[in-house]
mmCIF file of C-alpha atoms and ligand atoms in Angstrom:
data_model
loop_
_atom_site.group_PDB
_atom_site.id
_atom_site.type_symbol
_atom_site.label_atom_id
_atom_site.label_comp_id
_atom_site.label_asym_id
_atom_site.label_seq_id
_atom_site.Cartn_x
_atom_site.Cartn_y
_atom_site.Cartn_z
ATOM 1 C CA UNK A 291 0.287 0.175 0.068
ATOM 2 C CA UNK A 292 2.330 3.151 -1.232
ATOM 3 C CA UNK A 293 1.619 5.960 1.378
ATOM 4 C CA UNK A 294 4.810 8.379 1.210
ATOM 5 C CA UNK A 295 7.607 9.283 -2.105
ATOM 6 C CA UNK A 296 10.903 10.057 -0.911
ATOM 7 C CA UNK A 297 12.909 12.160 -3.115
ATOM 8 C CA UNK A 298 16.246 12.473 -3.580
ATOM 9 C CA UNK A 299 17.247 16.029 -3.931
ATOM 10 C CA UNK A 300 20.214 16.141 -6.051
ATOM 11 C CA UNK A 301 20.358 15.492 -9.262
ATOM 12 C CA UNK A 302 16.932 13.898 -8.909
ATOM 13 C CA UNK A 303 14.529 17.017 -8.299
ATOM 14 C CA UNK A 304 16.538 19.637 -10.223
ATOM 15 C CA UNK A 305 20.234 18.925 -12.004
ATOM 16 C CA UNK A 306 22.120 20.816 -9.082
ATOM 17 C CA UNK A 307 25.381 19.356 -9.431
ATOM 18 C CA UNK A 308 27.276 20.844 -12.403
ATOM 19 C CA UNK A 309 26.041 24.038 -12.781
ATOM 20 C CA UNK A 310 24.987 24.693 -8.999
ATOM 21 C CA UNK A 311 27.101 22.697 -6.605
ATOM 22 C CA UNK A 312 30.681 22.781 -8.769
ATOM 23 C CA UNK A 313 30.404 26.405 -9.412
ATOM 24 C CA UNK A 314 29.872 27.314 -5.583
ATOM 25 C CA UNK A 315 32.496 24.873 -4.954
ATOM 26 C CA UNK A 316 34.258 27.040 -7.159
ATOM 27 C CA UNK A 317 33.424 30.289 -5.538
ATOM 28 C CA UNK A 318 34.682 29.236 -1.830
ATOM 29 C CA UNK A 319 37.901 28.044 -2.701
ATOM 30 C CA UNK A 320 38.586 31.836 -5.044
ATOM 31 C CA UNK A 321 37.038 33.368 -2.055
ATOM 32 C CA UNK A 322 39.741 31.644 0.330
ATOM 33 C CA UNK A 323 42.617 32.596 -2.245
ATOM 34 C CA UNK A 324 43.323 28.401 -2.867
ATOM 35 C CA UNK A 325 44.332 27.775 -6.345
ATOM 36 C CA UNK A 326 41.407 24.545 -6.881
ATOM 37 C CA UNK A 327 39.153 24.326 -10.328
ATOM 38 C CA UNK A 328 37.105 21.554 -10.412
ATOM 39 C CA UNK A 329 35.967 22.047 -13.881
ATOM 40 C CA UNK A 330 33.224 19.865 -15.006
ATOM 41 C CA UNK A 331 34.817 16.109 -15.930
ATOM 42 C CA UNK A 332 36.689 16.634 -12.605
ATOM 43 C CA UNK A 333 33.686 17.355 -10.710
ATOM 44 C CA UNK A 334 32.378 13.797 -11.772
ATOM 45 C CA UNK A 335 35.365 11.710 -10.670
ATOM 46 C CA UNK A 336 34.650 13.716 -7.703
ATOM 47 C CA UNK A 337 30.883 12.734 -7.161
ATOM 48 C CA UNK A 338 32.239 9.612 -6.194
ATOM 49 C CA UNK A 339 32.080 10.918 -2.353
ATOM 50 C CA UNK A 340 28.921 12.406 -0.947
ATOM 51 C CA UNK A 341 28.365 15.432 1.076
ATOM 52 C CA UNK A 342 30.455 18.550 -0.314
ATOM 53 C CA UNK A 343 32.597 18.489 3.280
ATOM 54 C CA UNK A 344 33.944 14.526 2.300
ATOM 55 C CA UNK A 345 34.399 15.168 -1.202
ATOM 56 C CA UNK A 346 36.412 18.411 -0.392
ATOM 57 C CA UNK A 347 38.600 15.974 1.766
ATOM 58 C CA UNK A 348 38.842 13.729 -0.791
ATOM 59 C CA UNK A 349 40.006 16.289 -3.835
ATOM 60 C CA UNK A 350 43.404 16.730 -1.314
ATOM 61 C CA UNK A 351 43.535 13.202 -0.568
ATOM 62 C CA UNK A 352 43.234 11.849 -4.636
ATOM 63 C CA UNK A 353 44.116 14.853 -6.219
ATOM 64 C CA UNK A 354 46.365 17.306 -4.705
ATOM 65 C CA UNK A 355 49.651 15.658 -3.442
ATOM 66 C CA UNK A 356 51.192 19.229 -3.700
ATOM 67 C CA UNK A 357 48.724 20.880 -0.944
ATOM 68 C CA UNK A 358 50.443 20.911 2.321
ATOM 69 C CA UNK A 359 47.459 20.867 4.818
ATOM 70 C CA UNK A 360 47.577 23.367 7.559
ATOM 71 C CA UNK A 361 46.805 22.551 11.163
ATOM 72 C CA UNK A 362 42.880 23.053 12.470
ATOM 73 C CA UNK A 363 42.187 21.725 8.487
ATOM 74 C CA UNK A 364 39.308 20.049 8.984
ATOM 75 C CA UNK A 365 38.669 23.719 10.391
ATOM 76 C CA UNK A 366 39.157 25.123 7.315
ATOM 77 C CA UNK A 367 37.012 22.837 5.140
ATOM 78 C CA UNK A 368 33.887 23.532 7.455
ATOM 79 C CA UNK A 369 34.514 27.347 6.685
ATOM 80 C CA UNK A 370 34.682 26.543 2.966
ATOM 81 C CA UNK A 371 31.794 24.513 3.491
ATOM 82 C CA UNK A 372 29.740 27.363 4.887
ATOM 83 C CA UNK A 373 31.091 29.807 2.585
ATOM 84 C CA UNK A 374 29.828 27.361 -0.325
ATOM 85 C CA UNK A 375 26.943 26.868 0.262
ATOM 86 C CA UNK A 376 26.368 30.440 0.700
ATOM 87 C CA UNK A 377 26.697 30.820 -2.351
ATOM 88 C CA UNK A 378 24.806 28.001 -3.610
ATOM 89 C CA UNK A 379 21.632 29.147 -2.113
ATOM 90 C CA UNK A 380 22.336 33.057 -3.626
ATOM 91 C CA UNK A 381 22.778 31.298 -6.837
ATOM 92 C CA UNK A 382 19.377 29.898 -6.700
ATOM 93 C CA UNK A 383 17.805 33.041 -5.062
ATOM 94 C CA UNK A 384 19.114 34.905 -7.819
ATOM 95 C CA UNK A 385 17.472 32.568 -10.965
ATOM 96 C CA UNK A 386 17.661 29.316 -9.587
ATOM 97 C CA UNK A 387 17.917 25.693 -11.081
ATOM 98 C CA UNK A 388 15.025 24.453 -12.419
ATOM 99 C CA UNK A 389 13.035 21.742 -11.225
ATOM 100 C CA UNK A 390 14.019 18.238 -14.053
ATOM 101 C CA UNK A 391 10.651 17.479 -16.107
ATOM 102 C CA UNK A 392 8.026 16.016 -14.554
ATOM 103 C CA UNK A 393 8.958 16.367 -11.057
ATOM 104 C CA UNK A 394 6.766 19.476 -10.481
ATOM 105 C CA UNK A 395 3.267 17.338 -12.125
ATOM 106 C CA UNK A 396 4.259 14.173 -9.873
ATOM 107 C CA UNK A 397 4.714 16.231 -6.317
ATOM 108 C CA UNK A 398 1.182 18.095 -7.118
ATOM 109 C CA UNK A 399 -0.751 14.893 -8.092
ATOM 110 C CA UNK A 400 0.796 12.949 -5.121
ATOM 111 C CA UNK A 401 0.000 16.047 -2.618
ATOM 112 C CA UNK A 402 -4.050 15.688 -4.058
ATOM 113 C CA UNK A 403 -3.971 12.286 -3.955
ATOM 114 C CA UNK A 404 -3.465 12.595 -0.492
ATOM 115 C CA UNK A 405 0.451 10.573 -0.578
ATOM 116 C CA UNK A 406 2.538 11.866 1.869
ATOM 117 C CA UNK A 407 5.748 13.537 0.311
ATOM 118 C CA UNK A 408 9.580 13.851 2.093
ATOM 119 C CA UNK A 409 13.168 14.108 1.305
ATOM 120 C CA UNK A 410 16.176 11.763 1.970
ATOM 121 C CA UNK A 411 19.565 13.589 0.468
ATOM 122 C CA UNK A 412 23.303 14.334 1.921
ATOM 123 C CA UNK A 413 22.732 18.149 0.912
ATOM 124 C CA UNK A 414 22.676 20.669 3.692
ATOM 125 C CA UNK A 415 19.000 21.339 4.597
ATOM 126 C CA UNK A 416 19.585 25.355 3.513
ATOM 127 C CA UNK A 417 20.352 23.731 0.168
ATOM 128 C CA UNK A 418 16.770 21.910 0.353
ATOM 129 C CA UNK A 419 14.969 24.794 1.290
ATOM 130 C CA UNK A 420 16.197 26.910 -0.870
ATOM 131 C CA UNK A 421 15.741 25.172 -3.794
ATOM 132 C CA UNK A 422 12.248 24.155 -2.589
ATOM 133 C CA UNK A 423 11.389 27.723 -2.439
ATOM 134 C CA UNK A 424 12.736 28.889 -5.515
ATOM 135 C CA UNK A 425 12.135 26.718 -8.153
ATOM 136 C CA UNK A 426 9.294 24.774 -6.858
ATOM 137 C CA UNK A 427 7.396 27.216 -4.656
ATOM 138 C CA UNK A 428 7.116 30.196 -1.880
ATOM 139 C CA UNK A 429 5.543 27.290 -0.220
ATOM 140 C CA UNK A 430 7.984 24.517 -1.651
ATOM 141 C CA UNK A 431 9.548 23.127 1.707
ATOM 142 C CA UNK A 432 6.306 23.111 3.220
ATOM 143 C CA UNK A 433 4.903 20.404 0.714
ATOM 144 C CA UNK A 434 7.417 17.998 2.443
ATOM 145 C CA UNK A 435 6.090 16.316 5.987
ATOM 146 C CA UNK A 436 9.892 15.142 6.180
ATOM 147 C CA UNK A 437 13.099 17.039 4.925
ATOM 148 C CA UNK A 438 16.464 14.128 5.998
ATOM 149 C CA UNK A 439 19.376 15.987 5.353
ATOM 150 C CA UNK A 440 23.211 16.757 5.634
ATOM 151 C CA UNK A 441 25.169 16.011 8.723
ATOM 152 C CA UNK A 442 21.946 14.496 11.117
ATOM 153 C CA UNK A 443 23.246 10.912 10.052
ATOM 154 C CA UNK A 444 27.096 10.517 10.460
ATOM 155 C CA UNK A 445 27.108 7.845 7.495
ATOM 156 C CA UNK A 446 26.306 9.050 4.502
ATOM 157 C CA UNK A 447 24.521 7.393 0.892
ATOM 158 C CA UNK A 448 25.323 4.753 0.007
ATOM 159 C CA UNK A 449 24.910 3.780 3.704
ATOM 160 C CA UNK A 450 21.130 3.334 3.744
ATOM 161 C CA UNK A 451 20.718 4.989 7.215
ATOM 162 C CA UNK A 452 19.414 8.747 6.157
ATOM 163 C CA UNK A 453 16.519 7.070 4.315
ATOM 164 C CA UNK A 454 15.970 4.784 7.058
ATOM 165 C CA UNK A 455 15.854 8.282 9.287
ATOM 166 C CA UNK A 456 13.112 9.234 7.243
ATOM 167 C CA UNK A 457 11.114 6.284 8.002
ATOM 168 C CA UNK A 458 11.361 6.663 11.189
ATOM 169 C CA UNK A 459 10.204 10.949 11.006
ATOM 170 C CA UNK A 460 7.364 9.330 8.974
ATOM 171 C CA UNK A 461 6.395 7.056 11.115
ATOM 172 C CA UNK A 462 6.244 4.483 8.433
ATOM 173 C CA UNK A 463 7.865 1.000 6.679
ATOM 174 C CA UNK A 464 9.640 1.083 3.439
ATOM 175 C CA UNK A 465 6.634 -1.059 1.369
ATOM 176 C CA UNK A 466 4.532 1.654 2.261
ATOM 177 C CA UNK A 467 6.936 4.426 0.586
ATOM 178 C CA UNK A 468 8.801 4.833 -2.748
ATOM 179 C CA UNK A 469 12.266 6.248 -3.263
ATOM 180 C CA UNK A 470 13.085 8.498 -6.159
ATOM 181 C CA UNK A 471 17.209 8.299 -6.972
ATOM 182 C CA UNK A 472 19.191 9.509 -9.959
ATOM 183 C CA UNK A 473 22.753 7.768 -8.955
ATOM 184 C CA UNK A 474 24.387 4.454 -7.551
ATOM 185 C CA UNK A 475 25.423 5.687 -4.549
ATOM 186 C CA UNK A 476 22.046 7.117 -4.127
ATOM 187 C CA UNK A 477 20.295 3.557 -5.208
ATOM 188 C CA UNK A 478 22.226 1.811 -2.952
ATOM 189 C CA UNK A 479 21.081 4.378 0.024
ATOM 190 C CA UNK A 480 17.655 3.479 -0.656
ATOM 191 C CA UNK A 481 17.669 -0.413 -1.606
ATOM 192 C CA UNK A 482 19.911 -0.592 1.761
ATOM 193 C CA UNK A 483 17.170 0.713 3.740
ATOM 194 C CA UNK A 484 14.459 -1.597 1.942
ATOM 195 C CA UNK A 485 12.779 0.928 -0.889
ATOM 196 C CA UNK A 486 11.651 0.045 -4.242
ATOM 197 C CA UNK A 487 13.354 2.910 -6.306
ATOM 198 C CA UNK A 488 12.890 4.478 -10.075
ATOM 199 C CA UNK A 489 15.683 6.151 -10.911
ATOM 200 C CA UNK A 490 16.027 9.098 -13.658
ATOM 201 C CA UNK A 491 19.447 9.808 -14.941
ATOM 202 C CA UNK A 492 21.352 12.667 -15.614
ATOM 203 C CA UNK A 493 25.302 13.096 -17.284
ATOM 204 C CA UNK A 494 27.332 12.524 -14.487
ATOM 205 C CA UNK A 495 24.872 9.059 -13.766
ATOM 206 C CA UNK A 496 24.199 7.744 -17.042
ATOM 207 C CA UNK A 497 26.392 4.793 -17.097
ATOM 208 C CA UNK A 498 25.886 4.686 -13.214
ATOM 209 C CA UNK A 499 24.706 0.544 -12.168
ATOM 210 C CA UNK A 500 21.224 0.771 -11.601
ATOM 211 C CA UNK A 501 20.475 -2.714 -10.102
ATOM 212 C CA UNK A 502 17.902 -3.621 -8.589
ATOM 213 C CA UNK A 503 15.344 -0.866 -9.644
ATOM 214 C CA UNK A 504 11.875 -0.426 -10.503
ATOM 215 C CA UNK A 505 12.810 1.055 -13.730
ATOM 216 C CA UNK A 506 15.470 3.226 -14.861
ATOM 217 C CA UNK A 507 14.057 6.469 -16.768
ATOM 218 C CA UNK A 508 15.680 9.647 -18.625
ATOM 219 C CA UNK A 509 13.349 11.598 -16.400
ATOM 220 C CA UNK A 510 10.216 11.606 -15.325
ATOM 221 C CA UNK A 511 8.157 12.671 -17.982
ATOM 222 C CA UNK A 512 5.664 15.269 -19.282
ATOM 223 C CA UNK A 513 2.352 14.678 -21.426
ATOM 224 C CA UNK A 514 3.917 16.129 -24.221
ATOM 225 C CA UNK A 515 7.331 14.565 -23.515
ATOM 226 C CA UNK A 516 7.373 10.806 -22.446
ATOM 227 C CA UNK A 517 10.309 9.675 -20.682
ATOM 228 C CA UNK A 518 12.353 7.084 -21.819
ATOM 229 C CA UNK A 519 12.662 4.107 -20.085
ATOM 230 C CA UNK A 520 16.451 2.375 -20.580
ATOM 231 C CA UNK A 521 16.663 -0.443 -18.205
ATOM 232 C CA UNK A 522 16.001 -3.760 -19.760
ATOM 233 C CA UNK A 523 13.071 -4.614 -18.467
ATOM 234 C CA UNK A 524 10.961 -1.842 -20.469
ATOM 235 C CA UNK A 525 13.300 -0.642 -22.910
ATOM 236 C CA UNK A 526 11.954 1.384 -25.195
ATOM 237 C CA UNK A 527 9.097 1.740 -22.861
ATOM 238 C CA UNK A 528 7.967 5.916 -22.936
ATOM 239 C CA UNK A 529 4.951 7.798 -20.723
ATOM 240 C CA UNK A 530 4.595 10.087 -17.838
ATOM 241 C CA UNK A 531 5.461 8.923 -14.295
ATOM 242 C CA UNK A 532 2.018 9.248 -12.777
ATOM 243 C CA UNK A 533 0.224 7.407 -9.643
ATOM 244 C CA UNK A 534 -0.963 5.260 -11.911
ATOM 245 C CA UNK A 535 2.098 3.949 -13.819
ATOM 246 C CA UNK A 536 3.941 3.911 -10.159
ATOM 247 C CA UNK A 537 1.298 1.282 -9.091
ATOM 248 C CA UNK A 538 0.973 -0.731 -11.765
ATOM 249 C CA UNK A 539 5.667 -1.199 -11.689
ATOM 250 C CA UNK A 540 5.015 -1.845 -7.445
ATOM 251 C CA UNK A 541 2.440 -4.109 -8.758
HETATM 252 C C1 XBP B 612 24.583 15.040 -2.695
HETATM 253 C C2 XBP B 612 26.049 15.670 -2.713
HETATM 254 C C3 XBP B 612 26.215 16.698 -1.650
HETATM 255 C C4 XBP B 612 26.554 17.811 -2.852
HETATM 256 C C5 XBP B 612 26.496 18.909 -1.852
HETATM 257 O O1 XBP B 612 24.425 13.490 -2.522
HETATM 258 O O2 XBP B 612 26.493 14.573 -3.073
HETATM 259 O O3 XBP B 612 27.380 16.698 -1.115
HETATM 260 O O4 XBP B 612 26.660 17.738 -3.782
HETATM 261 O O5 XBP B 612 26.140 18.436 -0.778
HETATM 262 P P1 XBP B 612 22.342 13.058 -2.886
HETATM 263 P P2 XBP B 612 26.962 19.764 0.579
HETATM 264 O O6 XBP B 612 21.696 13.164 -4.249
HETATM 265 O O7 XBP B 612 22.909 11.489 -3.282
HETATM 266 O O8 XBP B 612 22.221 13.263 -2.049
HETATM 267 O O9 XBP B 612 27.718 20.836 -0.199
HETATM 268 O O10 XBP B 612 25.472 20.503 0.696
HETATM 269 O O11 XBP B 612 26.988 18.222 1.521
HETATM 270 MG MG1 MG B 613 21.798 12.330 -6.178
#
């Protein structure tokens, strides 16, 4: 019995990584006088690690053996991350990043049908509320009964913890929820929490392993621009993810 939809944010609700988080990181690096610059392909590699602070540390370890870490490096990373969040939320407020095809339509339909909406993401809570306010609706954050985000669980995706936390807060079991993800780390987290998962891919995640997905799609689809189904079970299928479609896939 489907009662709630739980959404990942980055890459799933909107294509925030390449033209949102990435330039926001670079702006923070410039602000702090660092010569770090994350271009589009490098950022794709860095996405292997979820969480902005964790990603910066991974970059230094893996790509900058020349960089001499100062004493209090963790504090510097925390400061850089605050600056990055400031740049990112400003970018959203200034022009925003549009929601992906079908997202607003599905959220509206689900609300009208009385389904509960939730978020389970690695990103910082301010980033989620800014995206929902500027790209969904002024009261967009209020559409969601639960926003589970950022550091509230120590183990980030691919660990299932953030989904487990969201379901605890919803008071629902995995059988009553459906997850939406865009990445391999994301589906490992949602499947690890026992959730059926619909995947919408993006340029960074096209080649990821989505074993166990209910369906892998180009996007959620709109009436005049249907999704293309990419997984073997339904390859070639076209349509629009709505309640009837989700229920049919869930059987
Ligand atoms: C999102 C992330 C985040 C964002 C940056 O992953 O990996 O790290 O890139 O957010 P997911 P912060 O979509 O799987 O939740 O800088 O706020 O951590
Ligand atoms: Mg994602």
